[in-house]
Coordinates of C-alpha atoms in Angstrom, one line a residue:
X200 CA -79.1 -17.0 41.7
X201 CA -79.2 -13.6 41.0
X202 CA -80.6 -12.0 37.1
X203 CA -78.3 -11.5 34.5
X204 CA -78.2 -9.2 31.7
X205 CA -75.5 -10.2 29.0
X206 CA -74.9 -7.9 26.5
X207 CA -73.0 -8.1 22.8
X208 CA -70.8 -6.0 24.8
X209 CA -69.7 -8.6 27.7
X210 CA -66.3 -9.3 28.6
X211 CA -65.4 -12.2 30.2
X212 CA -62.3 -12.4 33.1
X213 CA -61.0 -15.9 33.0
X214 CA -58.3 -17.2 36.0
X215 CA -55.5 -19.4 35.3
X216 CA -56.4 -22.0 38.1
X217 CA -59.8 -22.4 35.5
X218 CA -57.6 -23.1 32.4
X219 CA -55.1 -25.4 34.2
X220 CA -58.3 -27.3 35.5
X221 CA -59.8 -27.8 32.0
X222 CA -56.3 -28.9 30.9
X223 CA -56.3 -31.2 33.3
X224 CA -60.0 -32.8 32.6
X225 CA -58.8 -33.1 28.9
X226 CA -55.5 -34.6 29.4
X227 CA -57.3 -37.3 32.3
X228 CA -60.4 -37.7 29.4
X229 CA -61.4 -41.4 28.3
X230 CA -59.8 -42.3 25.3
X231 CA -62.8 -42.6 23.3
X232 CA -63.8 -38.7 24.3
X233 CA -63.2 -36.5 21.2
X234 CA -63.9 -33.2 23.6
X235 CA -64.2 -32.6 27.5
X236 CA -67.1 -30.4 29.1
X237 CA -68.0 -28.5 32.3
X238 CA -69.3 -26.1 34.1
X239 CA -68.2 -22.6 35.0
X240 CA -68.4 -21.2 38.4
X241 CA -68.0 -17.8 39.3
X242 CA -70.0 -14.0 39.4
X243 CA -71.4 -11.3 37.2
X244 CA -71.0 -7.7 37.8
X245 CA -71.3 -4.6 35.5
X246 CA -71.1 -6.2 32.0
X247 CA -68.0 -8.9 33.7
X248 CA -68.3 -12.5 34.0
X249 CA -65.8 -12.9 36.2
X250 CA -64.6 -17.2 35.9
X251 CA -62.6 -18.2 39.3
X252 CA -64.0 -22.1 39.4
X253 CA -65.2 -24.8 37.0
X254 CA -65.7 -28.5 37.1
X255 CA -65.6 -31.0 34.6
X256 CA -69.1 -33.1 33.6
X257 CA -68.9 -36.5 32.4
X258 CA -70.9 -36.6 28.7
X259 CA -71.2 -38.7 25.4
X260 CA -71.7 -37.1 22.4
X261 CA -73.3 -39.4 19.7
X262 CA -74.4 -38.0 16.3
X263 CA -78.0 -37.4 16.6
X264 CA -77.8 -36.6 20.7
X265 CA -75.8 -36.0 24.0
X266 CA -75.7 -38.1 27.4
X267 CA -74.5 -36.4 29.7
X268 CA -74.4 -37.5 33.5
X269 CA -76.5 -34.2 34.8
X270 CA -77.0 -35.4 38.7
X271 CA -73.6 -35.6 38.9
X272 CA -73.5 -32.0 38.2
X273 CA -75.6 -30.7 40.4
X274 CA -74.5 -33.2 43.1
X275 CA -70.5 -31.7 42.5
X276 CA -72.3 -27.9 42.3
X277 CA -74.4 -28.0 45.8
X278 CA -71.3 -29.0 47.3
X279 CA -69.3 -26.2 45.5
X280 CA -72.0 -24.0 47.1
X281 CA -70.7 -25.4 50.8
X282 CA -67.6 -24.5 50.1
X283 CA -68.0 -20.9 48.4
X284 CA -71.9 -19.9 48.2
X285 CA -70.3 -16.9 46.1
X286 CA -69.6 -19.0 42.7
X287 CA -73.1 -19.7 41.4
X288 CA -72.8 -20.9 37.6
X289 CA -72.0 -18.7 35.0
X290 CA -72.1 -20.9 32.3
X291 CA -69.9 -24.1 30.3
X292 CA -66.6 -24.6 29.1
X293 CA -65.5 -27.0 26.3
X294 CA -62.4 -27.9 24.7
X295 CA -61.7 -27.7 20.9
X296 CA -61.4 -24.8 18.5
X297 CA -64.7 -23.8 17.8
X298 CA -68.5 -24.6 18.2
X299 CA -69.7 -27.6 17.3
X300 CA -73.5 -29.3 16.6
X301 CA -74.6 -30.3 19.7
X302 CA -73.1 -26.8 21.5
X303 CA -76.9 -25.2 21.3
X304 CA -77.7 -28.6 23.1
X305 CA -75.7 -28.1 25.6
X306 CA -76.0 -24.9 26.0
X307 CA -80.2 -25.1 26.3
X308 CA -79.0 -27.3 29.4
X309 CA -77.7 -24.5 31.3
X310 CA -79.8 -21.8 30.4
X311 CA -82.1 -23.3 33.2
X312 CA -79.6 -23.5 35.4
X313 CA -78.5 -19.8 35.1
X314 CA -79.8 -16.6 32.9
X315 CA -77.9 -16.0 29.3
X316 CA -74.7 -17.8 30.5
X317 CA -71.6 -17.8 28.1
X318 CA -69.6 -20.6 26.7
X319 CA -65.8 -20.8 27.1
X320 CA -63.9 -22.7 24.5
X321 CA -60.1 -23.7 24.8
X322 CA -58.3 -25.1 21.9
X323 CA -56.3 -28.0 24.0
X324 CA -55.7 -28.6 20.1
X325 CA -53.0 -26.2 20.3
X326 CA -54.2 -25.1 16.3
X327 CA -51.8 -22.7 15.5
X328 CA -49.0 -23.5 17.7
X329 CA -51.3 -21.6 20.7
X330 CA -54.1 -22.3 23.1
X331 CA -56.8 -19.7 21.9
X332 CA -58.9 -18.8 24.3
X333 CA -63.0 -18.0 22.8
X334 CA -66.0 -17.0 24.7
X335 CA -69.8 -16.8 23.3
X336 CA -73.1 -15.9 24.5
X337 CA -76.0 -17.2 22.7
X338 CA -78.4 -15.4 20.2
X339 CA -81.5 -15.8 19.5
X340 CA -82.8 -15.9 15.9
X341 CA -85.8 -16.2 14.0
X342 CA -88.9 -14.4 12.2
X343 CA -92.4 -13.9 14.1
X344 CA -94.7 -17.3 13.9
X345 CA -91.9 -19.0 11.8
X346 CA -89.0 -21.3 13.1
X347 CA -86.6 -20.1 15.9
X348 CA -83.1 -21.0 16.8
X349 CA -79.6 -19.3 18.6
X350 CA -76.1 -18.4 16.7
X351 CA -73.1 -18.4 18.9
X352 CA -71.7 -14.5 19.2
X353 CA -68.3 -14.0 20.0
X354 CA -68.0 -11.8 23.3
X355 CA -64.8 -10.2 24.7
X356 CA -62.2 -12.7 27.1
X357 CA -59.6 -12.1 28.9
X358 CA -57.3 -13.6 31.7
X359 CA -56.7 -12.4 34.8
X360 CA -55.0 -12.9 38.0
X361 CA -55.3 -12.6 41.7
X362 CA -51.3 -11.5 43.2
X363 CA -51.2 -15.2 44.8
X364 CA -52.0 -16.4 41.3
X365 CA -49.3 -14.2 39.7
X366 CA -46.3 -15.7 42.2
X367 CA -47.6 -19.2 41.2
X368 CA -48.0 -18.2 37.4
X369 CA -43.6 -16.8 37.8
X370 CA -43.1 -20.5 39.4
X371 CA -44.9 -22.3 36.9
X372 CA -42.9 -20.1 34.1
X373 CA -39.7 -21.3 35.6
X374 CA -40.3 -25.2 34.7
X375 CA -40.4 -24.0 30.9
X376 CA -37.8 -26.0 29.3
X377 CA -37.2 -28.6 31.7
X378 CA -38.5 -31.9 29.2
X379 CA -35.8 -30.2 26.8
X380 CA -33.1 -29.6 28.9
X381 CA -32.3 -33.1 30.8
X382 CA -29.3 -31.7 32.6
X383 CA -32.0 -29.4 34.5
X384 CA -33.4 -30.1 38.1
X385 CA -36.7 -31.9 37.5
X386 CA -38.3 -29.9 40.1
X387 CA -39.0 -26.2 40.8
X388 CA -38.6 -24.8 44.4
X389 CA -40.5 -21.2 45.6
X390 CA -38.1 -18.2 46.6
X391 CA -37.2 -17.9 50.0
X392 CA -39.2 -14.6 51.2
X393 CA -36.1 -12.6 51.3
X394 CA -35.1 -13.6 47.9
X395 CA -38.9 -12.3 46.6
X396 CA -37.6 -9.3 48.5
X397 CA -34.5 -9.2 46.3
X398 CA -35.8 -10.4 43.3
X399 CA -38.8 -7.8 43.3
X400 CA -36.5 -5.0 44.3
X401 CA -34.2 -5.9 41.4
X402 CA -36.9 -5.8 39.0
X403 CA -38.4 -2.3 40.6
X404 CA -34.6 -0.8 40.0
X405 CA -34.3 -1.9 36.3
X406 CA -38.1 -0.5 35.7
X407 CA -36.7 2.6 37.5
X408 CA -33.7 2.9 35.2
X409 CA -36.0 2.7 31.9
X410 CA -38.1 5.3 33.4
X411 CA -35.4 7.8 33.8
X412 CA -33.7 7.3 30.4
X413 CA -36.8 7.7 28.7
X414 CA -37.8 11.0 30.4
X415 CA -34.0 12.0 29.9
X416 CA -34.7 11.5 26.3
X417 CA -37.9 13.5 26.2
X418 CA -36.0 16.8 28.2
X419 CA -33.3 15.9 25.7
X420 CA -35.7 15.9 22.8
X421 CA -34.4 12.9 21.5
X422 CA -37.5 11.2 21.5
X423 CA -41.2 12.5 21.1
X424 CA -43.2 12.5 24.9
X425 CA -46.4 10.3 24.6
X426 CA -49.3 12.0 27.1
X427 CA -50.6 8.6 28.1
X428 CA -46.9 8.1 29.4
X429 CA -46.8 12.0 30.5
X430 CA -49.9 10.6 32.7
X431 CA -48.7 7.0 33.8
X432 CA -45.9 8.9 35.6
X433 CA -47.5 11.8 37.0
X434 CA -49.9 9.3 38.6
X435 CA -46.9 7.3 39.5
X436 CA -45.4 10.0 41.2
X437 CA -48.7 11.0 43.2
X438 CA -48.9 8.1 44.5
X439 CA -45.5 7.5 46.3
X440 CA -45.8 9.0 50.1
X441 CA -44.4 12.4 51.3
X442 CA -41.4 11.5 53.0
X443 CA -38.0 12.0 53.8
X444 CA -35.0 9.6 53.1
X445 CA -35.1 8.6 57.4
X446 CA -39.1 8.4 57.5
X447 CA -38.6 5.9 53.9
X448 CA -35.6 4.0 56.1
X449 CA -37.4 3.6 59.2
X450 CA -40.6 2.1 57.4
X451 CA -38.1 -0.1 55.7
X452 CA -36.2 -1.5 58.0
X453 CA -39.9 -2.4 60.3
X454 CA -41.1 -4.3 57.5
X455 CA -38.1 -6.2 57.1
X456 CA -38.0 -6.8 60.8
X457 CA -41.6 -8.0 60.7
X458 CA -40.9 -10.3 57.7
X459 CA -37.9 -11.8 59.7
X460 CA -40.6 -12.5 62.5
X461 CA -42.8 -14.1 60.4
X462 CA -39.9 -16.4 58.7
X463 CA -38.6 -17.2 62.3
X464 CA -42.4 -18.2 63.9
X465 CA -43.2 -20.3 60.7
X466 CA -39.9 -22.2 60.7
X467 CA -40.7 -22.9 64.9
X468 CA -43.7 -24.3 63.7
X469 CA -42.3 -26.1 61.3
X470 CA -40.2 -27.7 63.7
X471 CA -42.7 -28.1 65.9
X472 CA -45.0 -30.4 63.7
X473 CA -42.0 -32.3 62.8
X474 CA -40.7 -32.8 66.2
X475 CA -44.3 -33.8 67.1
X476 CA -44.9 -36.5 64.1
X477 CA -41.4 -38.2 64.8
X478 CA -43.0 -38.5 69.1
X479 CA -46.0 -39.6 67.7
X480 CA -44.2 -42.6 65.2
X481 CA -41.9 -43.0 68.3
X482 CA -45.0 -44.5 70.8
X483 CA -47.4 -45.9 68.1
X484 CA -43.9 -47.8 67.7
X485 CA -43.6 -48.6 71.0
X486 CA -47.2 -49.3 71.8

């Protein structure tokens, strides 16, 4: 693993495929486990622990000490490492609302198993009606040739997404309301491509719209201009390509054409692989 400098100033990038898993470890926990830990997996660059994996790691927490099935972590990290040598620990994760007693245990775990990592708590409590997100690094504390210890420091969090994660984040916002609602569909379907097409184009157009009126309202000084704004749209507008209304249409319409090819070889395949398991059924039936 590579060296690590964490400073006060640290932020910390958390993905949603890391909270859903830590949901899920807590929700699958053993009935007599008052909190779930685990391990985070992911990279540091530039003052930005950046969390894209974790795992969940079997523990006990009694009053005066912590079991905690350690082999088994390693075992499930080395394999991790198979799979994506690029995610090398970046410290733990724990459910519940804030630090608790045996947190600086845990926590003197994996400093040997990574420089200054940070600790990730969840409230799966849902204390205030919300699923606060914290994240800590650990300082150290103490007066020279007296007694030393750590206090937990609150560092800057934050999630983010990759795009794939957004679509799946838009689909996973449509199943709101469905325990509520029973004359719902149970079940949420993705967009066909050229529905995203649609959809996204809908969405650009009613962005559009809110643009204009607001710039309309500044020339028509019915409303003060904001420079940040003033800036947003003059980068806005130096980004969009030099090109005439045929030029746009042509790139358009190849896009669209090489969408349509896409949809059309994925549904062949599609038909392919099930035109090939029903053969395959037909002569293990036969044979």
């Amino acid at each position: 693993m590579s060296t690590i400098n964490l400073p006060l100033n640290l932020t910390v990038r958390v993905h949603p495929v890391v909270l859903f898993q830590i949901v899920d470890a807590y929700e699958r926990r053993n009935a007599d486990s008052v909190r779930v830990i685990g391990t985070l997996l992911g990279s540091v660059d530039k003052g930005v622990v950046e969390v894209t994996n974790c795992f969940c790691l079997p523990h006990k927490e009694h009053t005066d000490q912590v079991e905690a099935e350690l082999g088994y972590a390693s075992d499930l990290y080395e394999l991790n490492q198979r799979v994506n040598a690029s995610e090398n620990i970046v410290g733990w994760w724990a459910t519940g609302p804030e630090v608790t007693n045996h947190s600086s245990v845990i926590h003197e775990y994996y400093t040997r198993e990574c420089p200054n990592p940070v600790h990730l708590t969840l409230d799966t409590s849902l204390t205030g009606a919300r699923m606060g997100i914290k994240a800590y690094v650990c300082v150290p504390l103490g007066v020279p040739g007296g007694k030393s210890g750590c206090m937990f420091t609150p560092i800057n969090v934050e999630v983010t997404s990759y795009e794939p994660e957004i679509v799946g984040l838009q689909l996973c916002m449509k199943t709101i309301g469905l325990q509520s609602n029973p004359n719902r569909a149970r079940t949420v379907s993705p967009m066909l491509d050229l529905a995203q097409v649609t959809d996204a184009s809908d969405k650009l157009l009613a962005l559009l719209t809110d643009v204009l009126a607001y710039v309309e309202d500044v020339l028509g000084e019915k409303q003060q201009p904001e420079n940040t704004v003033g800036r947003a749209l003059l980068d806005l507008i130096h980004s969009v390509p030099n090109m005439s209304g045929d030029q746009f249409a042509q790139m358009f319409n190849s896009n669209v054409k090489d969408l349509l090819m896409v949809v059309t070889l994925s549904q062949l395949i599609k038909t392919q692989l099930q035109l090939n398991e029903k053969l395959t059924s037909l002569t293990s039936f036969l044979n």
